[in-house]
Structure formats: C-alpha cells, structure tokens
Tab-separated table of C-alpha atoms in Angstrom:
chain	number	residue	atom	x	y	z
A	1	UNK	CA	120.058	159.254	239.782
A	2	UNK	CA	117.473	157.069	241.509
A	3	UNK	CA	114.169	157.060	239.631
A	4	UNK	CA	115.394	159.783	237.293
A	5	UNK	CA	116.236	159.311	233.638
A	6	UNK	CA	119.375	161.076	232.473
A	7	UNK	CA	119.211	162.836	229.113
A	8	UNK	CA	122.571	162.116	227.532
A	9	UNK	CA	122.791	163.164	223.868
A	10	UNK	CA	125.837	161.540	222.278
A	11	UNK	CA	127.311	164.871	221.178
A	12	UNK	CA	127.007	166.374	224.671
A	13	UNK	CA	128.496	163.279	226.278
A	14	UNK	CA	131.459	163.372	223.895
A	15	UNK	CA	132.005	167.090	224.503
A	16	UNK	CA	131.910	166.798	228.283
A	17	UNK	CA	134.193	163.768	228.163
A	18	UNK	CA	136.725	165.808	226.212
A	19	UNK	CA	136.512	168.712	228.687
A	20	UNK	CA	137.370	166.842	231.885
A	21	UNK	CA	140.292	164.674	232.948
A	22	UNK	CA	138.912	163.510	236.312
A	23	UNK	CA	135.127	163.466	235.915
A	24	UNK	CA	133.020	163.613	239.056
A	25	UNK	CA	129.237	163.849	238.827
A	26	UNK	CA	127.207	166.029	241.215
A	27	UNK	CA	123.468	166.631	241.401
A	28	UNK	CA	122.142	170.199	241.526
A	29	UNK	CA	118.681	171.785	241.868
A	30	UNK	CA	116.753	174.687	240.375
A	31	UNK	CA	113.514	176.337	241.432
A	32	UNK	CA	110.272	174.541	240.543
A	33	UNK	CA	108.856	177.813	239.188
A	34	UNK	CA	110.897	177.332	236.023
A	35	UNK	CA	109.011	174.113	235.226
A	36	UNK	CA	106.183	176.263	233.862
A	37	UNK	CA	108.444	176.960	230.878
A	38	UNK	CA	108.287	174.336	228.095
A	39	UNK	CA	110.790	171.695	229.103
A	40	UNK	CA	112.406	171.653	225.667
A	41	UNK	CA	113.596	175.214	226.345
A	42	UNK	CA	115.036	174.363	229.740
A	43	UNK	CA	116.730	171.211	228.508
A	44	UNK	CA	118.296	172.992	225.559
A	45	UNK	CA	119.462	175.812	227.824
A	46	UNK	CA	121.147	173.385	230.194
A	47	UNK	CA	122.721	171.303	227.455
A	48	UNK	CA	123.821	174.077	225.093
A	49	UNK	CA	124.901	176.837	227.437
A	50	UNK	CA	126.128	174.957	230.478
A	51	UNK	CA	126.843	171.382	229.340
A	52	UNK	CA	124.583	170.027	232.061
A	53	UNK	CA	122.619	166.785	231.949
A	54	UNK	CA	118.892	167.236	232.496
A	55	UNK	CA	116.850	164.692	234.458
A	56	UNK	CA	113.318	163.495	233.769
A	57	UNK	CA	110.927	161.159	235.514
A	58	UNK	CA	109.927	157.805	234.045
A	59	UNK	CA	107.204	159.513	231.974
A	60	UNK	CA	109.716	161.904	230.410
A	61	UNK	CA	108.672	164.954	232.419
A	62	UNK	CA	111.537	167.275	233.393
A	63	UNK	CA	112.665	167.264	237.012
A	64	UNK	CA	113.829	170.397	238.847
A	65	UNK	CA	117.306	168.948	239.159
A	66	UNK	CA	120.235	168.233	236.875
A	67	UNK	CA	123.680	166.683	236.818
A	68	UNK	CA	126.993	168.423	236.351
A	69	UNK	CA	130.339	166.854	235.571
A	70	UNK	CA	133.118	168.484	237.565
A	71	UNK	CA	136.852	168.125	237.116
A	72	UNK	CA	137.319	168.257	240.891
A	73	UNK	CA	136.746	165.530	243.436
A	74	UNK	CA	136.219	166.811	246.936
A	75	UNK	CA	134.795	165.592	250.219
A	76	UNK	CA	132.566	168.696	250.397
A	77	UNK	CA	131.204	169.576	246.946
A	78	UNK	CA	128.769	172.132	248.384
A	79	UNK	CA	130.484	175.146	246.857
A	80	UNK	CA	130.645	173.476	243.437
A	81	UNK	CA	126.957	172.554	243.567
A	82	UNK	CA	125.802	175.971	244.801
A	83	UNK	CA	127.982	177.719	242.227
A	84	UNK	CA	126.436	175.804	239.353
A	85	UNK	CA	122.934	176.380	240.748
A	86	UNK	CA	123.640	180.125	240.775
A	87	UNK	CA	124.945	179.963	237.201
A	88	UNK	CA	121.897	178.170	235.794
A	89	UNK	CA	119.322	180.471	237.401
A	90	UNK	CA	119.825	183.487	235.070
A	91	UNK	CA	119.841	181.148	232.081
A	92	UNK	CA	116.505	179.674	233.077
A	93	UNK	CA	115.219	183.151	233.918
A	94	UNK	CA	116.010	184.261	230.376
A	95	UNK	CA	114.089	181.301	228.987
A	96	UNK	CA	111.135	182.139	231.222
A	97	UNK	CA	111.270	185.785	230.145
A	98	UNK	CA	111.356	184.897	226.447
A	99	UNK	CA	108.427	182.524	226.902
A	100	UNK	CA	106.304	185.044	228.761
A	101	UNK	CA	107.073	187.827	226.276
A	102	UNK	CA	106.348	185.656	223.264
A	103	UNK	CA	102.934	184.671	224.608
A	104	UNK	CA	101.855	188.315	224.657
A	105	UNK	CA	101.660	188.372	220.866
A	106	UNK	CA	99.638	185.750	218.938
A	107	UNK	CA	101.335	183.776	216.204
A	108	UNK	CA	98.902	185.128	213.631
A	109	UNK	CA	100.074	188.685	214.323
A	110	UNK	CA	103.625	187.641	213.461
A	111	UNK	CA	102.818	186.236	210.009
A	112	UNK	CA	103.034	189.616	208.287
A	113	UNK	CA	106.536	190.064	209.684
A	114	UNK	CA	107.764	187.168	207.559
A	115	UNK	CA	107.830	189.636	204.672
A	116	UNK	CA	110.973	191.176	206.171
A	117	UNK	CA	112.772	187.820	206.309
A	118	UNK	CA	114.606	186.875	203.105
A	119	UNK	CA	114.133	183.293	201.998
A	120	UNK	CA	116.348	183.500	198.894
A	121	UNK	CA	117.108	186.461	196.646
A	122	UNK	CA	115.643	184.603	193.656
A	123	UNK	CA	112.656	183.245	195.546
A	124	UNK	CA	111.518	186.186	197.631
A	125	UNK	CA	110.774	186.474	201.320
A	126	UNK	CA	109.556	183.971	203.865
A	127	UNK	CA	106.115	185.571	203.474
A	128	UNK	CA	106.084	184.723	199.768
A	129	UNK	CA	107.225	181.220	200.540
A	130	UNK	CA	104.548	180.961	203.216
A	131	UNK	CA	101.857	181.877	200.685
A	132	UNK	CA	103.098	179.133	198.358
A	133	UNK	CA	103.088	176.564	201.156
A	134	UNK	CA	99.558	177.581	202.207
A	135	UNK	CA	98.221	177.249	198.655
A	136	UNK	CA	99.984	173.925	198.236
A	137	UNK	CA	98.677	172.594	201.560
A	138	UNK	CA	95.126	173.448	200.501
A	139	UNK	CA	95.628	171.656	197.177
A	140	UNK	CA	97.068	168.535	198.842
A	141	UNK	CA	94.301	168.463	201.446
A	142	UNK	CA	91.749	168.708	198.657
A	143	UNK	CA	93.389	165.831	196.791
A	144	UNK	CA	93.245	163.707	199.943
A	145	UNK	CA	89.707	164.765	200.788
A	146	UNK	CA	90.741	165.964	204.235
A	147	UNK	CA	90.269	169.196	206.212
A	148	UNK	CA	91.314	172.071	203.968
A	149	UNK	CA	90.644	174.764	206.583
A	150	UNK	CA	92.830	173.108	209.194
A	151	UNK	CA	95.607	172.565	206.666
A	152	UNK	CA	95.375	176.185	205.540
A	153	UNK	CA	95.561	177.511	209.102
A	154	UNK	CA	98.450	175.249	210.110
A	155	UNK	CA	100.425	176.135	206.982
A	156	UNK	CA	99.779	179.854	207.514
A	157	UNK	CA	101.157	179.732	211.079
A	158	UNK	CA	103.884	177.143	210.424
A	159	UNK	CA	106.778	179.628	210.213
A	160	UNK	CA	105.459	182.376	212.504
A	161	UNK	CA	107.503	181.181	215.471
A	162	UNK	CA	110.680	182.080	213.554
A	163	UNK	CA	110.002	185.636	214.717
A	164	UNK	CA	109.693	184.789	218.427
A	165	UNK	CA	112.381	185.578	220.980
A	166	UNK	CA	112.687	181.958	222.036
A	167	UNK	CA	113.385	180.659	218.531
A	168	UNK	CA	115.679	183.607	217.944
A	169	UNK	CA	117.734	182.409	220.896
A	170	UNK	CA	117.386	178.695	220.106
A	171	UNK	CA	116.704	178.039	216.396
A	172	UNK	CA	116.516	174.321	217.186
A	173	UNK	CA	113.132	174.992	218.819
A	174	UNK	CA	111.401	176.175	215.642
A	175	UNK	CA	108.164	174.286	215.268
A	176	UNK	CA	108.265	173.113	218.875
A	177	UNK	CA	107.601	176.613	220.178
A	178	UNK	CA	105.020	177.151	217.473
A	179	UNK	CA	103.011	174.291	218.967
A	180	UNK	CA	103.144	175.785	222.471
A	181	UNK	CA	102.221	179.268	221.297
A	182	UNK	CA	99.418	178.021	219.047
A	183	UNK	CA	97.849	176.182	221.969
A	184	UNK	CA	98.193	179.293	224.104
A	185	UNK	CA	96.452	181.280	221.346
A	186	UNK	CA	93.537	178.832	221.352
A	187	UNK	CA	94.218	177.338	217.943
A	188	UNK	CA	92.747	173.867	217.252
A	189	UNK	CA	95.004	171.196	218.686
A	190	UNK	CA	95.446	169.578	215.271
A	191	UNK	CA	96.752	172.894	213.945
A	192	UNK	CA	99.117	173.295	216.905
A	193	UNK	CA	100.482	169.776	216.490
A	194	UNK	CA	100.934	170.235	212.740
A	195	UNK	CA	103.013	173.392	213.293
A	196	UNK	CA	105.495	171.383	215.330
A	197	UNK	CA	105.418	168.252	213.238
A	198	UNK	CA	105.652	169.747	209.759
A	199	UNK	CA	109.463	169.625	210.006
A	200	UNK	CA	109.327	165.858	210.469
A	201	UNK	CA	110.967	163.577	209.635
A	202	UNK	CA	114.077	165.558	210.532
A	203	UNK	CA	116.488	162.619	210.196
A	204	UNK	CA	116.594	158.958	209.211
A	205	UNK	CA	114.285	156.964	211.456
A	206	UNK	CA	112.507	160.046	212.827
A	207	UNK	CA	108.764	159.814	213.406
A	208	UNK	CA	106.444	160.971	210.650
A	209	UNK	CA	103.961	163.813	211.223
A	210	UNK	CA	100.480	162.910	212.385
A	211	UNK	CA	97.936	162.606	209.599
A	212	UNK	CA	96.064	164.282	208.177
A	213	UNK	CA	96.937	167.943	208.885
A	214	UNK	CA	100.529	167.438	209.981
A	215	UNK	CA	101.207	165.267	206.949
A	216	UNK	CA	99.620	167.734	204.527
A	217	UNK	CA	101.666	170.684	205.820
A	218	UNK	CA	104.866	168.608	205.961
A	219	UNK	CA	104.376	167.514	202.348
A	220	UNK	CA	103.687	171.085	201.252
A	221	UNK	CA	106.740	172.436	203.040
A	222	UNK	CA	109.110	169.773	201.690
A	223	UNK	CA	107.771	169.843	198.143
A	224	UNK	CA	108.034	173.633	197.995
A	225	UNK	CA	111.661	173.406	199.083
A	226	UNK	CA	112.501	170.628	196.629
A	227	UNK	CA	110.946	172.370	193.635
A	228	UNK	CA	112.107	175.916	194.265
A	229	UNK	CA	115.695	175.096	195.232
A	230	UNK	CA	116.082	172.680	192.320
A	231	UNK	CA	114.602	175.250	189.947
A	232	UNK	CA	117.331	177.786	190.708
A	233	UNK	CA	120.048	175.205	190.007
A	234	UNK	CA	121.016	174.412	193.578
A	235	UNK	CA	120.436	170.664	193.331
A	236	UNK	CA	122.686	168.473	195.490
A	237	UNK	CA	125.972	167.377	193.954
A	238	UNK	CA	128.138	164.683	195.498
A	239	UNK	CA	128.257	165.285	199.229
A	240	UNK	CA	127.121	168.897	198.859
A	241	UNK	CA	123.472	169.332	199.842
A	242	UNK	CA	123.175	172.605	201.789
A	243	UNK	CA	119.378	172.695	201.578
A	244	UNK	CA	118.990	169.044	202.666
A	245	UNK	CA	117.054	168.139	199.540
A	246	UNK	CA	117.881	164.453	199.951
A	247	UNK	CA	116.342	164.515	203.429
A	248	UNK	CA	113.283	166.362	202.144
A	249	UNK	CA	112.879	163.834	199.330
A	250	UNK	CA	113.111	160.886	201.715
A	251	UNK	CA	110.561	162.567	203.967
A	252	UNK	CA	108.099	162.876	201.084
A	253	UNK	CA	108.678	159.259	200.042
A	254	UNK	CA	108.264	157.922	203.564
A	255	UNK	CA	104.974	159.757	204.064
A	256	UNK	CA	103.585	158.484	200.768
A	257	UNK	CA	104.658	154.903	201.489
A	258	UNK	CA	104.127	154.507	205.226
A	259	UNK	CA	100.900	156.494	205.435
A	260	UNK	CA	99.635	154.897	202.201
A	261	UNK	CA	98.650	158.189	200.655
A	262	UNK	CA	96.721	157.948	197.386
A	263	UNK	CA	98.749	160.724	195.770
A	264	UNK	CA	100.864	160.542	192.631
A	265	UNK	CA	104.339	162.043	192.495
A	266	UNK	CA	103.611	163.707	189.165
A	267	UNK	CA	100.491	165.360	190.583
A	268	UNK	CA	102.352	166.616	193.645
A	269	UNK	CA	105.156	168.067	191.546
A	270	UNK	CA	102.696	169.640	189.084
A	271	UNK	CA	100.655	171.432	191.753
A	272	UNK	CA	103.867	172.623	193.399
A	273	UNK	CA	105.212	174.032	190.135
A	274	UNK	CA	101.920	175.920	189.693
A	275	UNK	CA	102.780	177.998	192.749
A	276	UNK	CA	105.734	179.568	190.890
A	277	UNK	CA	103.967	180.848	187.801
A	278	UNK	CA	105.221	184.346	187.025
A	279	UNK	CA	108.608	183.941	188.733
A	280	UNK	CA	111.230	184.996	186.192
A	281	UNK	CA	113.949	182.919	187.881
A	282	UNK	CA	111.920	179.713	187.816
A	283	UNK	CA	112.403	176.830	185.377
A	284	UNK	CA	110.257	173.766	186.019
A	285	UNK	CA	112.372	170.880	187.364
A	286	UNK	CA	109.618	168.238	187.265
A	287	UNK	CA	111.474	165.751	185.041
A	288	UNK	CA	114.752	165.992	186.953
A	289	UNK	CA	112.997	165.793	190.321
A	290	UNK	CA	111.089	162.668	189.313
A	291	UNK	CA	114.402	160.967	188.522
A	292	UNK	CA	115.862	162.256	191.792
A	293	UNK	CA	112.908	160.946	193.812
A	294	UNK	CA	113.094	157.524	192.185
A	295	UNK	CA	116.830	157.349	192.912
A	296	UNK	CA	116.144	158.150	196.561
A	297	UNK	CA	113.369	155.546	196.513
A	298	UNK	CA	115.837	152.883	195.399
A	299	UNK	CA	118.114	153.632	198.346
A	300	UNK	CA	115.222	153.770	200.813
A	301	UNK	CA	113.887	150.368	199.740
A	302	UNK	CA	117.326	148.730	199.712
A	303	UNK	CA	117.894	150.027	203.241
A	304	UNK	CA	114.714	148.218	204.247
A	305	UNK	CA	116.183	144.894	203.194
A	306	UNK	CA	114.786	144.391	199.704
A	307	UNK	CA	117.159	142.937	197.125
A	308	UNK	CA	118.684	145.063	194.406
A	309	UNK	CA	116.899	143.021	191.715
A	310	UNK	CA	113.486	143.283	193.370
A	311	UNK	CA	113.860	147.026	193.897
A	312	UNK	CA	114.962	147.578	190.310
A	313	UNK	CA	112.096	145.447	188.991
A	314	UNK	CA	109.598	147.761	190.688
A	315	UNK	CA	111.304	151.165	190.521
A	316	UNK	CA	112.466	150.811	186.903
A	317	UNK	CA	108.812	151.225	185.920
A	318	UNK	CA	108.976	154.730	187.448
A	319	UNK	CA	105.961	154.216	189.752
A	320	UNK	CA	103.862	157.328	190.177
A	321	UNK	CA	101.901	156.074	193.188
A	322	UNK	CA	103.772	154.618	196.144
A	323	UNK	CA	100.981	153.569	198.488
A	324	UNK	CA	101.156	149.964	197.229
A	325	UNK	CA	104.870	149.712	196.507
A	326	UNK	CA	105.579	147.472	199.505
A	327	UNK	CA	103.010	144.962	198.256
A	328	UNK	CA	104.612	145.062	194.806
A	329	UNK	CA	108.046	144.407	196.278
A	330	UNK	CA	106.771	141.571	198.428
A	331	UNK	CA	105.078	140.060	195.386
A	332	UNK	CA	108.236	140.295	193.274
A	333	UNK	CA	110.283	138.761	196.087
A	334	UNK	CA	107.835	135.860	196.379
A	335	UNK	CA	107.739	135.441	192.591
A	336	UNK	CA	111.534	135.308	192.385
A	337	UNK	CA	111.457	132.236	194.633
A	338	UNK	CA	109.216	130.308	192.229
A	339	UNK	CA	110.872	127.730	189.922
A	340	UNK	CA	109.226	129.406	186.923
A	341	UNK	CA	110.633	132.844	187.722
A	342	UNK	CA	114.025	132.536	186.026
A	343	UNK	CA	112.570	131.317	182.743
A	344	UNK	CA	109.796	133.922	182.653
A	345	UNK	CA	112.143	136.756	183.609
A	346	UNK	CA	114.516	135.769	180.804
A	347	UNK	CA	111.599	135.490	178.359
A	348	UNK	CA	110.291	138.909	179.327
A	349	UNK	CA	113.740	140.377	178.834
A	350	UNK	CA	113.888	138.785	175.383
A	351	UNK	CA	110.436	140.166	174.558
A	352	UNK	CA	111.480	143.649	175.657
A	353	UNK	CA	114.521	143.552	173.393
A	354	UNK	CA	112.447	142.374	170.438
A	355	UNK	CA	109.798	145.046	170.917
A	356	UNK	CA	112.427	147.784	171.228
A	357	UNK	CA	113.652	146.946	167.729
A	358	UNK	CA	110.249	147.179	166.070
A	359	UNK	CA	109.693	150.343	164.070
A	360	UNK	CA	105.903	150.430	164.461
A	361	UNK	CA	103.811	149.754	167.523
A	362	UNK	CA	102.150	146.304	167.420
A	363	UNK	CA	98.384	146.318	166.966
A	364	UNK	CA	95.694	143.857	167.986
A	365	UNK	CA	96.146	140.095	167.765
A	366	UNK	CA	94.403	138.407	164.837
A	367	UNK	CA	93.654	134.815	165.965
A	368	UNK	CA	93.205	133.640	162.354
A	369	UNK	CA	96.883	134.389	161.670
A	370	UNK	CA	98.111	132.157	164.510
A	371	UNK	CA	99.270	129.218	162.338
A	372	UNK	CA	101.820	127.476	164.534
A	373	UNK	CA	100.564	125.164	167.332
A	374	UNK	CA	102.921	126.806	169.844
A	375	UNK	CA	101.563	130.290	169.202
A	376	UNK	CA	98.006	128.981	169.308
A	377	UNK	CA	98.633	127.327	172.673
A	378	UNK	CA	100.271	130.485	174.046
A	379	UNK	CA	97.351	132.599	172.862
A	380	UNK	CA	94.895	130.211	174.529
A	381	UNK	CA	96.882	130.095	177.752
A	382	UNK	CA	97.026	133.877	177.835
A	383	UNK	CA	93.269	134.074	177.372
A	384	UNK	CA	92.736	131.577	180.206
A	385	UNK	CA	95.113	133.461	182.508
A	386	UNK	CA	94.084	137.023	181.713
A	387	UNK	CA	90.915	137.012	183.832
A	388	UNK	CA	92.750	135.897	186.974
A	389	UNK	CA	95.597	138.348	186.303
A	390	UNK	CA	93.217	141.266	185.811
A	391	UNK	CA	91.069	140.340	188.784
A	392	UNK	CA	93.931	139.859	191.238
A	393	UNK	CA	95.701	142.995	190.025
A	394	UNK	CA	92.545	145.096	190.463
A	395	UNK	CA	92.215	143.710	193.998
A	396	UNK	CA	95.800	144.702	194.795
A	397	UNK	CA	96.826	141.055	195.231
A	398	UNK	CA	100.109	141.358	193.378
A	399	UNK	CA	101.510	138.037	194.595
A	400	UNK	CA	98.557	136.213	193.110
A	401	UNK	CA	98.953	138.212	189.905
A	402	UNK	CA	102.538	137.083	189.409
A	403	UNK	CA	101.817	133.505	190.469
A	404	UNK	CA	99.066	133.331	187.848
A	405	UNK	CA	101.621	134.330	185.212
A	406	UNK	CA	103.892	131.489	186.311
A	407	UNK	CA	101.472	129.051	184.649
A	408	UNK	CA	102.509	130.464	181.264
A	409	UNK	CA	106.123	129.327	181.479
A	410	UNK	CA	105.914	126.148	179.420
A	411	UNK	CA	103.868	127.798	176.682
A	412	UNK	CA	106.210	130.800	176.545
A	413	UNK	CA	109.255	128.515	176.301
A	414	UNK	CA	107.583	126.472	173.570
A	415	UNK	CA	106.731	129.613	171.618
A	416	UNK	CA	110.341	130.770	171.500
A	417	UNK	CA	111.538	127.265	170.634
A	418	UNK	CA	109.066	126.622	167.807
A	419	UNK	CA	108.007	129.986	166.376
A	420	UNK	CA	109.977	132.425	164.238
A	421	UNK	CA	108.831	135.808	165.484
A	422	UNK	CA	110.454	137.871	162.756
A	423	UNK	CA	108.852	135.932	159.921
A	424	UNK	CA	109.324	137.137	156.338
A	425	UNK	CA	105.565	137.391	155.928
A	426	UNK	CA	104.704	140.896	157.180
A	427	UNK	CA	101.254	139.935	158.437
A	428	UNK	CA	102.569	136.960	160.426
A	429	UNK	CA	105.428	139.006	161.850
A	430	UNK	CA	103.150	141.857	162.896
A	431	UNK	CA	100.681	139.452	164.499
A	432	UNK	CA	103.386	137.650	166.456
A	433	UNK	CA	104.736	140.963	167.697
A	434	UNK	CA	101.219	141.863	168.789
A	435	UNK	CA	101.037	138.566	170.680
A	436	UNK	CA	104.339	139.295	172.420
A	437	UNK	CA	103.312	142.872	173.151
A	438	UNK	CA	100.136	141.653	174.867
A	439	UNK	CA	102.109	139.073	176.814
A	440	UNK	CA	104.632	141.736	177.812
A	441	UNK	CA	101.818	143.920	179.114
A	442	UNK	CA	100.527	141.073	181.261
A	443	UNK	CA	103.979	140.230	182.579
A	444	UNK	CA	104.814	143.800	183.561
A	445	UNK	CA	101.573	144.732	185.301
A	446	UNK	CA	103.178	144.542	188.742
A	447	UNK	CA	106.848	145.104	187.897
A	448	UNK	CA	109.405	144.638	185.173
A	449	UNK	CA	110.311	141.046	185.971
A	450	UNK	CA	112.984	141.091	183.295
A	451	UNK	CA	115.150	142.819	185.941
A	452	UNK	CA	115.200	139.493	187.784
A	453	UNK	CA	116.997	137.848	184.873
A	454	UNK	CA	120.726	137.469	185.423
C-alpha cells in the first residue's frame, strides 16, 4: 500500500480469511468529499458493512482509498474494483447524511429525550441516571478541587449522543460522536473530550481519560453503574458479568492509582450511594463493593508483576486510598529482600495472633512495669526508632519506614525468647500486651508484613 497504513483489526482479518479461498487484494477509491465526515464513521462503515480495509497516512488520517479482498484473480480487475467503489458510495453517503442531520440539533437539546430511554426498570430512565451522574461528577470534582462547572456540563451531555442517528446506526461510536457534536456546538474542548473519554478505559490496557474533567466524568459514570447494578442484586457471578462490572471496577482502580487521585474508596462509594436516596429498590452495597474492589485490586497488582505475598501484605489492610499503593508495594518488596524481614514478619504474625486472643484492648505502656531486661531494651529501641518511622511515613518514604523497623529485629527476638507475655500477674500481662500492641502498630504502618511470613 505504499506510504499507507492498513487498518487490520484481528476480528475483521479472521472473518475475511474465512470468507475467501483464493484471496487477492485490490485497491479501490472513494470521493474525497466523504473525508469531511468523521473518519471513525467511515472506517466503521467500511469494516462492518463491507469487510473492507481502510487506509490511513503515517499520521493516522484516513485516505480516500481502501483495500478489498476478492476471491477472484484476474488480469483485468477493473470491473471488480469499480463494482466495489459503487457499493461503498451509498454507505458513505448514509454516513454523511447522518452526520449532517445530527449537527442540526445541539446535544443539549437531546438531553431531555433521555427520559424516554429505559435504563433499567428498577432504576428508571437514562435521564434519571444522567441526573445521578451529573450530581456525582460535581461531588467528585469538588473533592478534587477541580472545575465543577466543566464536570457538570460534560456529565450532562455525556449520553446525549445516544439519541443521534449516527450512534443509532453504529452504537460503537457512542462517546466518539458526542465529542464531534460537542465541538460543533461550541462546547469547551475539555467538555467535548470528556464526553468521548468518559467510557475509557474500555478494555485492559486501554488509555485512561484525560484529567481532570474526563477523569471526573468517567469515575462518576463507572461508580454509578457499579453501585446501582450491585444494589439490585445483579453482581457478577462466575463468568457471568453482563454489565461489565469487573471492567468498571478496574477502570476506577486504574484511575485512582495511575492518576494518583487523593480520593478514598469509601468516600466515593458513600457519595454515590447518596444519589439513590428514596429509591425503593435500592439497598446500599457499600460493604460488598469494597470487598469486590479490593479483590479486583489484588488481580490488577499481580498482573503488574508484584508477588502474591507483597500484594496480600498491602491489600489485606483494605487500603482506602490508592494514590500511594505502588510506593507501598515497592517498599514491601524491598523490605522482603532484607535479612531481617523473615524474622520480623514471623514476629509480627505471632504478635497478631496474641492480640487476637486478648479479651480487652491493650492500653498505654507503663515503663515502671517493664521488669525484664529484654522488654526494657525493646521499649528503648522502639522509642529510638519511632521518630524515624513516623517522619519517613509522613513523608511517604515507605521503604525507609520499613528499613527503620529492621533495626528492631534482635530486640524483638530477644523479647520473645526471654519474656513471658501472658504472665500470671495481670498488670505485667496487660503492660506487655500494650508493648506488643504498640510494636504491632509500628510494624503495620505501611503494610501487614506478617503476610510475608511463610
């Protein structure tokens, strides 16, 4: 194809391969006038309706030519080429007609029509859903301290292109056409881009929406879907996930992690649930969704190459904020390589088991009740280490935090070798539990390192 790039989706290539026994490729042309139509429309028309392969230049701009795969080899393919050029013209004319007709009516004028589109019989119309997404987008934008007006406008118009002729013909273009029409209507470019990007990420590895407006609307759209579908007992089971809730969950997690958003999962779920007050069919799924999101988080992090133990050490603490989770994982991974890690992980696991068996919560440490040299040394070492642990943790230097704890290994080992924690004397026992509880708090600031113990 010379300087042209051939668009060859795997599914189209497989289909065409199955249709022909003696494939011969010919190049055809169409009129340049059709290039005024958004190229996504033309490409989809060629691929879906005619099984043609579109051509672009090196910059990705559509050319006014395409490739066909014929089942006939001939010395004079003129009739084949002209026949396919005649066939594609009415298809492209339809796309041009839809585009021109759609532009006559602004997206904003279509919003009211969403009231006639059913979203779900227990959740109302698309208009009702749209109002929830708008309110949620405003709340998220406010939490992030970003443009609330832009987020509100983008969310309001985000589903309006569902009522256009072009999207009616090609549902795959929802969002994409919204961007074109919004620009034609004179909407701010950030709003237009957000309308197209709020569906992202559509699949694993897909690009994230552009912050801030695109991200805000994408979060609002995905969170609304997660909460409302889960609330009416349509959560995914096994391989059955008709509403793509797993994909929506991964999209939310990726945005929070990769764009380092200072938003908590519990806050996002809470403000989403607020949008459903008064709905008789709604039962809050916050607890179940938090578990679901953390399960998806485990898979996402393992897919990125982190070990099962490191992931479990971090995620088992049910993190509410994810903007620093990569740093936590890197810190745990580095800590696990230290010679002190195995001993401290085992000690922390032992401490956890001891504390679980106590009937009352340990109080403050009373230094005057520390009688054994080993517990005195551990208390002193903890006091010496605490400042560095607190300082490095506050600075987000989680590797330094865990490395500072490594200095406690010998004193922790000595404590368990020389001190009877569950002493008969109630005061001594309570004080030693308080010492272990404080140590446990220090050792689990970044992650539950006991998960590294095998």
